Tab-separated table of C-alpha atoms and ligand atoms in Angstrom:
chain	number	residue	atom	x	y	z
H	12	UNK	CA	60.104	-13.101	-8.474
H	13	UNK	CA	58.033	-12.345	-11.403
H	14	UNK	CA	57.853	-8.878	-12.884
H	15	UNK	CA	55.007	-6.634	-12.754
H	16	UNK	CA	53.471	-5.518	-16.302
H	17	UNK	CA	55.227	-3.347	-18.694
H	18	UNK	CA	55.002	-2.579	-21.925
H	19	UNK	CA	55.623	-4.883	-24.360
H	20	UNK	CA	59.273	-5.819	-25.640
H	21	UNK	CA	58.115	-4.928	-28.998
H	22	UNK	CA	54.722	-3.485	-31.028
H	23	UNK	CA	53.302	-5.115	-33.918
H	24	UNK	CA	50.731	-2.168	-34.005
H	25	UNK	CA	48.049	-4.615	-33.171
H	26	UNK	CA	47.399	-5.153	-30.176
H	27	UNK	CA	48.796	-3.909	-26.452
H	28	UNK	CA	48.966	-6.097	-23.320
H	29	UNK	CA	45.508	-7.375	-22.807
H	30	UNK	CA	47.122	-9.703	-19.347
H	31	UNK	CA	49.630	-9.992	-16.805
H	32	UNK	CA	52.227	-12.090	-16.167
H	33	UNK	CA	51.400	-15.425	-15.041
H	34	UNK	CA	51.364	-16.248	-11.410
H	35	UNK	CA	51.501	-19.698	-12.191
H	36	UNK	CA	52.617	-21.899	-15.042
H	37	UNK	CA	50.843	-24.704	-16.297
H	38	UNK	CA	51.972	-27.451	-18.754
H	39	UNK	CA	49.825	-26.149	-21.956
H	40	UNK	CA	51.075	-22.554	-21.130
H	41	UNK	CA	54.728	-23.796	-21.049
H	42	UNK	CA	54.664	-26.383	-24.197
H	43	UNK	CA	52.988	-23.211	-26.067
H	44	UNK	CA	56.208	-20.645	-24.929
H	45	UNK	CA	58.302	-23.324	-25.799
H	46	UNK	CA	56.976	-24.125	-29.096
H	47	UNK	CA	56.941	-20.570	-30.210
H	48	UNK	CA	57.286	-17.906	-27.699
H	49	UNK	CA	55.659	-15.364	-30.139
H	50	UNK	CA	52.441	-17.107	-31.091
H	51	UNK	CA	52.356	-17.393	-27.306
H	52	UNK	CA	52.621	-13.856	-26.923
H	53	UNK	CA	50.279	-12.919	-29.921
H	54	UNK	CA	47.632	-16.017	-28.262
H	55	UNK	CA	47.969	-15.269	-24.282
H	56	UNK	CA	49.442	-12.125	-23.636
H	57	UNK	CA	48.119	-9.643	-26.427
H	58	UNK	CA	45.181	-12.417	-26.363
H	59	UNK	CA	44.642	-11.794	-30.064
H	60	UNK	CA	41.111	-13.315	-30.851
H	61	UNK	CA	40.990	-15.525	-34.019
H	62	UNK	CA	38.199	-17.400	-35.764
H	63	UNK	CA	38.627	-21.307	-33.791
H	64	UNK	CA	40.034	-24.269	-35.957
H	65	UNK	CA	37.538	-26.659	-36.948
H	66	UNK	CA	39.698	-29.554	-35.058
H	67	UNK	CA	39.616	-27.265	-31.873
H	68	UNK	CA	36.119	-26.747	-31.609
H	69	UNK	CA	35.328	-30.495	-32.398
H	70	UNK	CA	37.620	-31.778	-29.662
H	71	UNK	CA	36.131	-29.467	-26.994
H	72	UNK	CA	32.604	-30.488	-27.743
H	73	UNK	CA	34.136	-34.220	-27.437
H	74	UNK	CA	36.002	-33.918	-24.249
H	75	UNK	CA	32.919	-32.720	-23.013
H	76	UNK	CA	30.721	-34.989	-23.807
H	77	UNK	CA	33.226	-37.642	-21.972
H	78	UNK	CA	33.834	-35.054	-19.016
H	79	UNK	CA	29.700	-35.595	-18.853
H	80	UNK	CA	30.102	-39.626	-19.268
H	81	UNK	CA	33.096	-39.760	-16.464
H	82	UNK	CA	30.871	-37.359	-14.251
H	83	UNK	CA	27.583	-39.589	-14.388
H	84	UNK	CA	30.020	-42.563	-13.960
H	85	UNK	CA	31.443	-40.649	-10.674
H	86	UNK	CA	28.234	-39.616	-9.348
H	87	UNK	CA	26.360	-42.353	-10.097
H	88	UNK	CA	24.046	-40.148	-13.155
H	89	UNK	CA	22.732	-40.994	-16.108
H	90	UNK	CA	25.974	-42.321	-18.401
H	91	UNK	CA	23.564	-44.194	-21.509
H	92	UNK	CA	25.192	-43.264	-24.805
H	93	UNK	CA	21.468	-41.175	-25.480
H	94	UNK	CA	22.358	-38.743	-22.323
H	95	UNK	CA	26.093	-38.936	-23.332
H	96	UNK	CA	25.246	-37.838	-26.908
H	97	UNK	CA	22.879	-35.369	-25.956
H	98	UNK	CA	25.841	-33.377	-24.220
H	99	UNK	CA	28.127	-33.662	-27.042
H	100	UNK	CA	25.220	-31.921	-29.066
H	101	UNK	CA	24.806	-29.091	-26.616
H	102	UNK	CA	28.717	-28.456	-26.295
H	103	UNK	CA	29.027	-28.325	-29.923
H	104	UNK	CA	26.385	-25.827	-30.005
H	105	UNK	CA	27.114	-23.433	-26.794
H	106	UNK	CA	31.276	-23.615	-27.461
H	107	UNK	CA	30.294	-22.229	-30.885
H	108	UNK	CA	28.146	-19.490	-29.536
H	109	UNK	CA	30.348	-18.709	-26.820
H	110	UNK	CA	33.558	-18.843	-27.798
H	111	UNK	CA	32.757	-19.098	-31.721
H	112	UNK	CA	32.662	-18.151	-35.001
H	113	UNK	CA	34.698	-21.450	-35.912
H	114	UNK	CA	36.415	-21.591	-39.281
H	115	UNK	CA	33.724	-23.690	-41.260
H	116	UNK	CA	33.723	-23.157	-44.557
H	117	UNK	CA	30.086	-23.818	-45.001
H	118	UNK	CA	27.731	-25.761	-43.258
H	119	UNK	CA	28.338	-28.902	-45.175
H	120	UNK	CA	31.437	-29.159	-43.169
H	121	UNK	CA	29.678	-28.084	-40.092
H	122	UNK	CA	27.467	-30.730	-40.236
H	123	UNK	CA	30.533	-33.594	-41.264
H	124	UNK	CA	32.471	-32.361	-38.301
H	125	UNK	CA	29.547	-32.740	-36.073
H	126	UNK	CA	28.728	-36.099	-37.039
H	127	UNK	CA	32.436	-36.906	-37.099
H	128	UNK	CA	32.397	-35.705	-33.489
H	129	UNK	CA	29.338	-38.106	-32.440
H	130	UNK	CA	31.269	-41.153	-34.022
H	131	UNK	CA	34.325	-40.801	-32.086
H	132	UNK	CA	32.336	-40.405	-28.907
H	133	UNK	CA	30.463	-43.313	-29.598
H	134	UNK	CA	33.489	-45.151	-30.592
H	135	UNK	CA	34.794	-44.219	-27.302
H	136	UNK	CA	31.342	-45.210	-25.409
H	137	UNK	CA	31.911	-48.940	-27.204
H	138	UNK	CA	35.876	-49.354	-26.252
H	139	UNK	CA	37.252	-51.325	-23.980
H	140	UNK	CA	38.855	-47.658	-22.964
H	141	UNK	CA	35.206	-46.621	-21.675
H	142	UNK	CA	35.676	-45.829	-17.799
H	143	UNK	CA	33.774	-49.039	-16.190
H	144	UNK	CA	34.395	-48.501	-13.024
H	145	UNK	CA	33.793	-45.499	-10.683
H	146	UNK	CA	36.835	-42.985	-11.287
H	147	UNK	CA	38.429	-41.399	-8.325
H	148	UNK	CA	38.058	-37.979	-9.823
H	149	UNK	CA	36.955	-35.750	-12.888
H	150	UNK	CA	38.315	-32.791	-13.889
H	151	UNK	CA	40.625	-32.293	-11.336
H	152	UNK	CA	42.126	-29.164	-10.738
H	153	UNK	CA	45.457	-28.588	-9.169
H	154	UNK	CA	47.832	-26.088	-7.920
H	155	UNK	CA	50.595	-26.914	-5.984
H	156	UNK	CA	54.444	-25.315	-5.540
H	157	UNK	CA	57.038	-27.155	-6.787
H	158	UNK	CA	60.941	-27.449	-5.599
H	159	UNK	CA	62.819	-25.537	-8.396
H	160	UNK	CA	59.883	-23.839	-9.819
H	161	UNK	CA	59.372	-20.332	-9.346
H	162	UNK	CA	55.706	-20.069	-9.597
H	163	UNK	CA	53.277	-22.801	-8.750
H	164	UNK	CA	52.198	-25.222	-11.170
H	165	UNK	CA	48.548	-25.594	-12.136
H	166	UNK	CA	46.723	-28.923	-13.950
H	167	UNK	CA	43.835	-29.873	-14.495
H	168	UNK	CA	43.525	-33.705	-15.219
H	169	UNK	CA	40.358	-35.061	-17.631
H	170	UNK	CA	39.977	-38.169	-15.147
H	171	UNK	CA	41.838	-39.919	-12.553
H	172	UNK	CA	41.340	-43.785	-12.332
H	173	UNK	CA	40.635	-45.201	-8.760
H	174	UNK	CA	44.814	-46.454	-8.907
H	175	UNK	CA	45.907	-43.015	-9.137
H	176	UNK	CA	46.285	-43.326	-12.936
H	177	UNK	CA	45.955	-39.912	-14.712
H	178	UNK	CA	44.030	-40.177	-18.397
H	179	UNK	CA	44.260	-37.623	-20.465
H	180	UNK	CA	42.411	-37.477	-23.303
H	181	UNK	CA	43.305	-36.245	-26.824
H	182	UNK	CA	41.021	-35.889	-30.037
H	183	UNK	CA	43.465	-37.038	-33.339
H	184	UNK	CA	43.474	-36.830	-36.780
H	185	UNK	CA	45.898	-39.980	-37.146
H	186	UNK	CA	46.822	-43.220	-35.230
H	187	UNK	CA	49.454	-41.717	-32.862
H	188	UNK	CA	53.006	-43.346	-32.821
H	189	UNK	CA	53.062	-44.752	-28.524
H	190	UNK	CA	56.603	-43.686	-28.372
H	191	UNK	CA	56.356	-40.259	-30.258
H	192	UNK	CA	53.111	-39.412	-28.464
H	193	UNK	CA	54.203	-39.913	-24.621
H	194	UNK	CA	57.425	-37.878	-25.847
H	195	UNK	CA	55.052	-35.104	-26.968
H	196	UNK	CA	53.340	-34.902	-24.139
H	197	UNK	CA	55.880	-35.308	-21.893
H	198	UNK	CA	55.615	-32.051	-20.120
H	199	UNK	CA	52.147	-32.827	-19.388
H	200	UNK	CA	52.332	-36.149	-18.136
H	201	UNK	CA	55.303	-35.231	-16.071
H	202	UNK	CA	53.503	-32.430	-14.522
H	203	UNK	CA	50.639	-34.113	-13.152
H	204	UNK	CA	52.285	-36.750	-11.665
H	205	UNK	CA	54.130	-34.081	-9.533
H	206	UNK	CA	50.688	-32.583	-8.896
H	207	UNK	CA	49.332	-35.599	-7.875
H	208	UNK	CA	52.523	-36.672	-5.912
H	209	UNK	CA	52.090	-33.288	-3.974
H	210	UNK	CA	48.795	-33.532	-3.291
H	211	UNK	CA	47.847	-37.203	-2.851
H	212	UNK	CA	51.587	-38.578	-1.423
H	213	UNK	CA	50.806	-41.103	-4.533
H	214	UNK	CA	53.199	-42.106	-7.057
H	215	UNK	CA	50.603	-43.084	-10.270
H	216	UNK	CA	51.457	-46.315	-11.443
H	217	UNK	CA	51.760	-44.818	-15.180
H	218	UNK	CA	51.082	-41.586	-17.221
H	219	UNK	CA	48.201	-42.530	-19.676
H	220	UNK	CA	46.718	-40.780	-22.815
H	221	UNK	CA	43.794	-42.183	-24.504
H	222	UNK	CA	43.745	-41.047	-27.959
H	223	UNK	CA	40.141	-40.460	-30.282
H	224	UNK	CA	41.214	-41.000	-34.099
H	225	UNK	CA	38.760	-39.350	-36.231
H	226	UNK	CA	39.517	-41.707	-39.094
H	227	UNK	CA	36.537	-43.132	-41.063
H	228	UNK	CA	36.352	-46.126	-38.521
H	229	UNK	CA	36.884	-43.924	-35.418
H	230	UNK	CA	39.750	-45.918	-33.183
H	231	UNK	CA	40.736	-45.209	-29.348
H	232	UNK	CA	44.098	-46.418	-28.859
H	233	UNK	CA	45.394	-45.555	-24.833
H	234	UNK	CA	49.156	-45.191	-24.774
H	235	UNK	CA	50.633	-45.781	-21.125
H	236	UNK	CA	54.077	-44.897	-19.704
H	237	UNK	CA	55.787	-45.231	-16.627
H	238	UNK	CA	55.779	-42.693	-14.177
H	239	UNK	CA	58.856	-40.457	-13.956
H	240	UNK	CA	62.608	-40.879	-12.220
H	241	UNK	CA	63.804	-37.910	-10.936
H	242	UNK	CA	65.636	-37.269	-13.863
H	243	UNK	CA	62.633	-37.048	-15.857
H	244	UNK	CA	60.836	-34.796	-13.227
H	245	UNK	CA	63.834	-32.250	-13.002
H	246	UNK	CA	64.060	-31.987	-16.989
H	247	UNK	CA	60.315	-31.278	-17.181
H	248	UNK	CA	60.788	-28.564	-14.074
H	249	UNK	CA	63.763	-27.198	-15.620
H	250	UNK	CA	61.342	-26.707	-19.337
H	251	UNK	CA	58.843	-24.965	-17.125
H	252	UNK	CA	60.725	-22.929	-15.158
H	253	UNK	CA	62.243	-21.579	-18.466
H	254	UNK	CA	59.076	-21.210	-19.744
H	255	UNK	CA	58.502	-18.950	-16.614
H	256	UNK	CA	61.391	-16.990	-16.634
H	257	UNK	CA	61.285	-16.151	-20.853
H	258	UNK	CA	57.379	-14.933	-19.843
H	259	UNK	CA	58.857	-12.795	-16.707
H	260	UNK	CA	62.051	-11.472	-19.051
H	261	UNK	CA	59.043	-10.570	-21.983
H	262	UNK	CA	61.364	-13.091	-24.395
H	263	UNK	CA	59.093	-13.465	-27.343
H	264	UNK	CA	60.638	-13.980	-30.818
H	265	UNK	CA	59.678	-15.687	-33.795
H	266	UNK	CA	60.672	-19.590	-33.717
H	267	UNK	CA	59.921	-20.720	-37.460
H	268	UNK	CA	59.424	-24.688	-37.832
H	269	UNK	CA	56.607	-27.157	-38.984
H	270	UNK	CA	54.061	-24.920	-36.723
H	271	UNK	CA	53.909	-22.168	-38.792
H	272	UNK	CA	52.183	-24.223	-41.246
H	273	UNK	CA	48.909	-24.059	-38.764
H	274	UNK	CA	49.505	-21.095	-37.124
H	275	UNK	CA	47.075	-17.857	-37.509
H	276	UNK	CA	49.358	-15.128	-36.390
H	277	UNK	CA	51.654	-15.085	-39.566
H	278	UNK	CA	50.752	-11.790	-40.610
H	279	UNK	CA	51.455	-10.286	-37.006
H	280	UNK	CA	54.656	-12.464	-37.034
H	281	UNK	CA	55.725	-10.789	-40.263
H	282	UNK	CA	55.232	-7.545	-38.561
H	283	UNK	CA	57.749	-8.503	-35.854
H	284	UNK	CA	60.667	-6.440	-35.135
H	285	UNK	CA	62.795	-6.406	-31.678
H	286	UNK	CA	62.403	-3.638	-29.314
H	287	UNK	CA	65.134	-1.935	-30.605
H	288	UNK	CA	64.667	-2.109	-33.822
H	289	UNK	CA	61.134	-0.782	-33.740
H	290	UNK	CA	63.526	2.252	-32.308
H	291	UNK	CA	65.824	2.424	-35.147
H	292	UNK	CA	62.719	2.288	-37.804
H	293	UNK	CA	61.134	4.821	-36.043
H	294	UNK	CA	63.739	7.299	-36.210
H	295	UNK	CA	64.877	6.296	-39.417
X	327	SF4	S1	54.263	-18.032	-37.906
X	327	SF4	FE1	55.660	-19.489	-36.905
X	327	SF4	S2	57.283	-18.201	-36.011
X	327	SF4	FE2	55.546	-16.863	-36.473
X	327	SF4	S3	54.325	-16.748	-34.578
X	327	SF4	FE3	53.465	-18.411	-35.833
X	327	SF4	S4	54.508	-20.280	-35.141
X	327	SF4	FE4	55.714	-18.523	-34.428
């Protein structure tokens, strides 16, 4: 049973609850609580608006413009690397006005990050990666309950291949390690196939990523793994579920480590303090 809203377990001053409690966990929502419960706080809950990375914006406006290339390829639309380019242009442009200002420094780097963006769909357009085939869905959006979880779980895959296969796809700054990367993404891997077990009665025959490198020579490298045993699927339920229950219990605490380095709540973090210690100071 999930708690109704409250106030918050502590005040930075900032900002009040601007949500509510989720309904419904999905695997980005539970990697972020579990990566650092208070940026996910400061990000989702207080929903504390900050300029977007460069890197964010430029991988929106590329899964885009391959959501519009897998879409034409579904539909049977117009999927020549002119039409495909043309949408990358216009996401670039309308995420930035709609969701903007994006941290460029000037518009030198605008313009590198938007040609950097066209490469890597191009490179993408050339691979042997490029869907050929007619997918058996785009953008698929999920929601299904799940033994041992106490909210559903929501997904929503980039593409699923006509064998069930779900592709995710990720925009990169580096060659990805194949073993380190399906680790990383384990919850979200994990996840889908138990959406799509749910919902289709199909086991996928593996959990794919296809990776975009932005290096100079843009690469796509797809890194496959197996679909889960059961002992995979109960570890990634049991990560969710305490993802769910530190949201419902308002757990949110600092959790220092390599993500600080990129994250853009370190001045709210440094004006943390537990619940009752926001007491004590108060009354000191
Ligand atoms: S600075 Fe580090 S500990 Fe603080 S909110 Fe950000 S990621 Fe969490």
């Amino acid at each position: 049973m999930i708690a109704t809203v409250t106030d918050p377990p502590f005040s930075t001053g900032l900002t009040r609850w601007a949500c509510t409690l989720p309904q419904h966990i999905s695997p980005s929502a539970a990697k972020s609580y579990l990566g650092c419960s208070l940026k996910f706080y400061f990000e989702r809950v207080a929903c504390i608006k900050k300029n977007t990375p460069v890197a964010l914006h430029l991988g929106k406006a590329v899964h885009a413009a391959l959501q519009a290339f897998h879409i034409a390829r579904w539909r049977g639309g117009d999927d020549s690397p002119d039409a495909i380019a043309a949408a990358y242009e216009k996401s670039f442009t309308d995420i930035e006005r709609d969701e903007g200002p994006v941290n460029f420094d000037d518009e030198a780097e605008r313009e590198k990050a938007r040609l950097d963006g066209l490469r890597v769909v191009a490179a993408y357009l050339d691979s042997p990666e490029a869907m050929k085939g007619k997918p058996r869905a785009v953008e698929v959006l999920l929601k299904e309950n799940i033994p041992g979880l106490s909210v559903p779980l929501t997904g929503a895959m980039d593409l699923v291949e006509g064998n069930f296969t779900p592709v995710d796809f990720k925009s990169a700054a580096a060659k990805p390690d194949p073993g380190n990367a399906a680790f990383d993404h384990e919850i979200q891997l994990v996840s889908y196939q138990l959406l799509m077990e749910i919902a289709t009665g199909q086991v996928p025959p593996s959990l794919d990523l296809v990776f975009l490198v932005k290096t100079k020579t843009p690469q796509v490298i797809r890194v496959s793994s197996p679909p889960a045993d059961e002992h995979r699927k109960r570890r990634v339920v049991a990560m969710l579920e305490t993802a769910v229950q530190g949201i419902a219990a308002h757990r949110y605490n600092p959790q220092p480590g390599m993500q600080c380095s990129w994250c853009q709540y370190k001045n709210e973090c440094m004006a943390w303090l537990p619940a009752d210690m926001q007491t004590n100071r108060r009354a000191a």
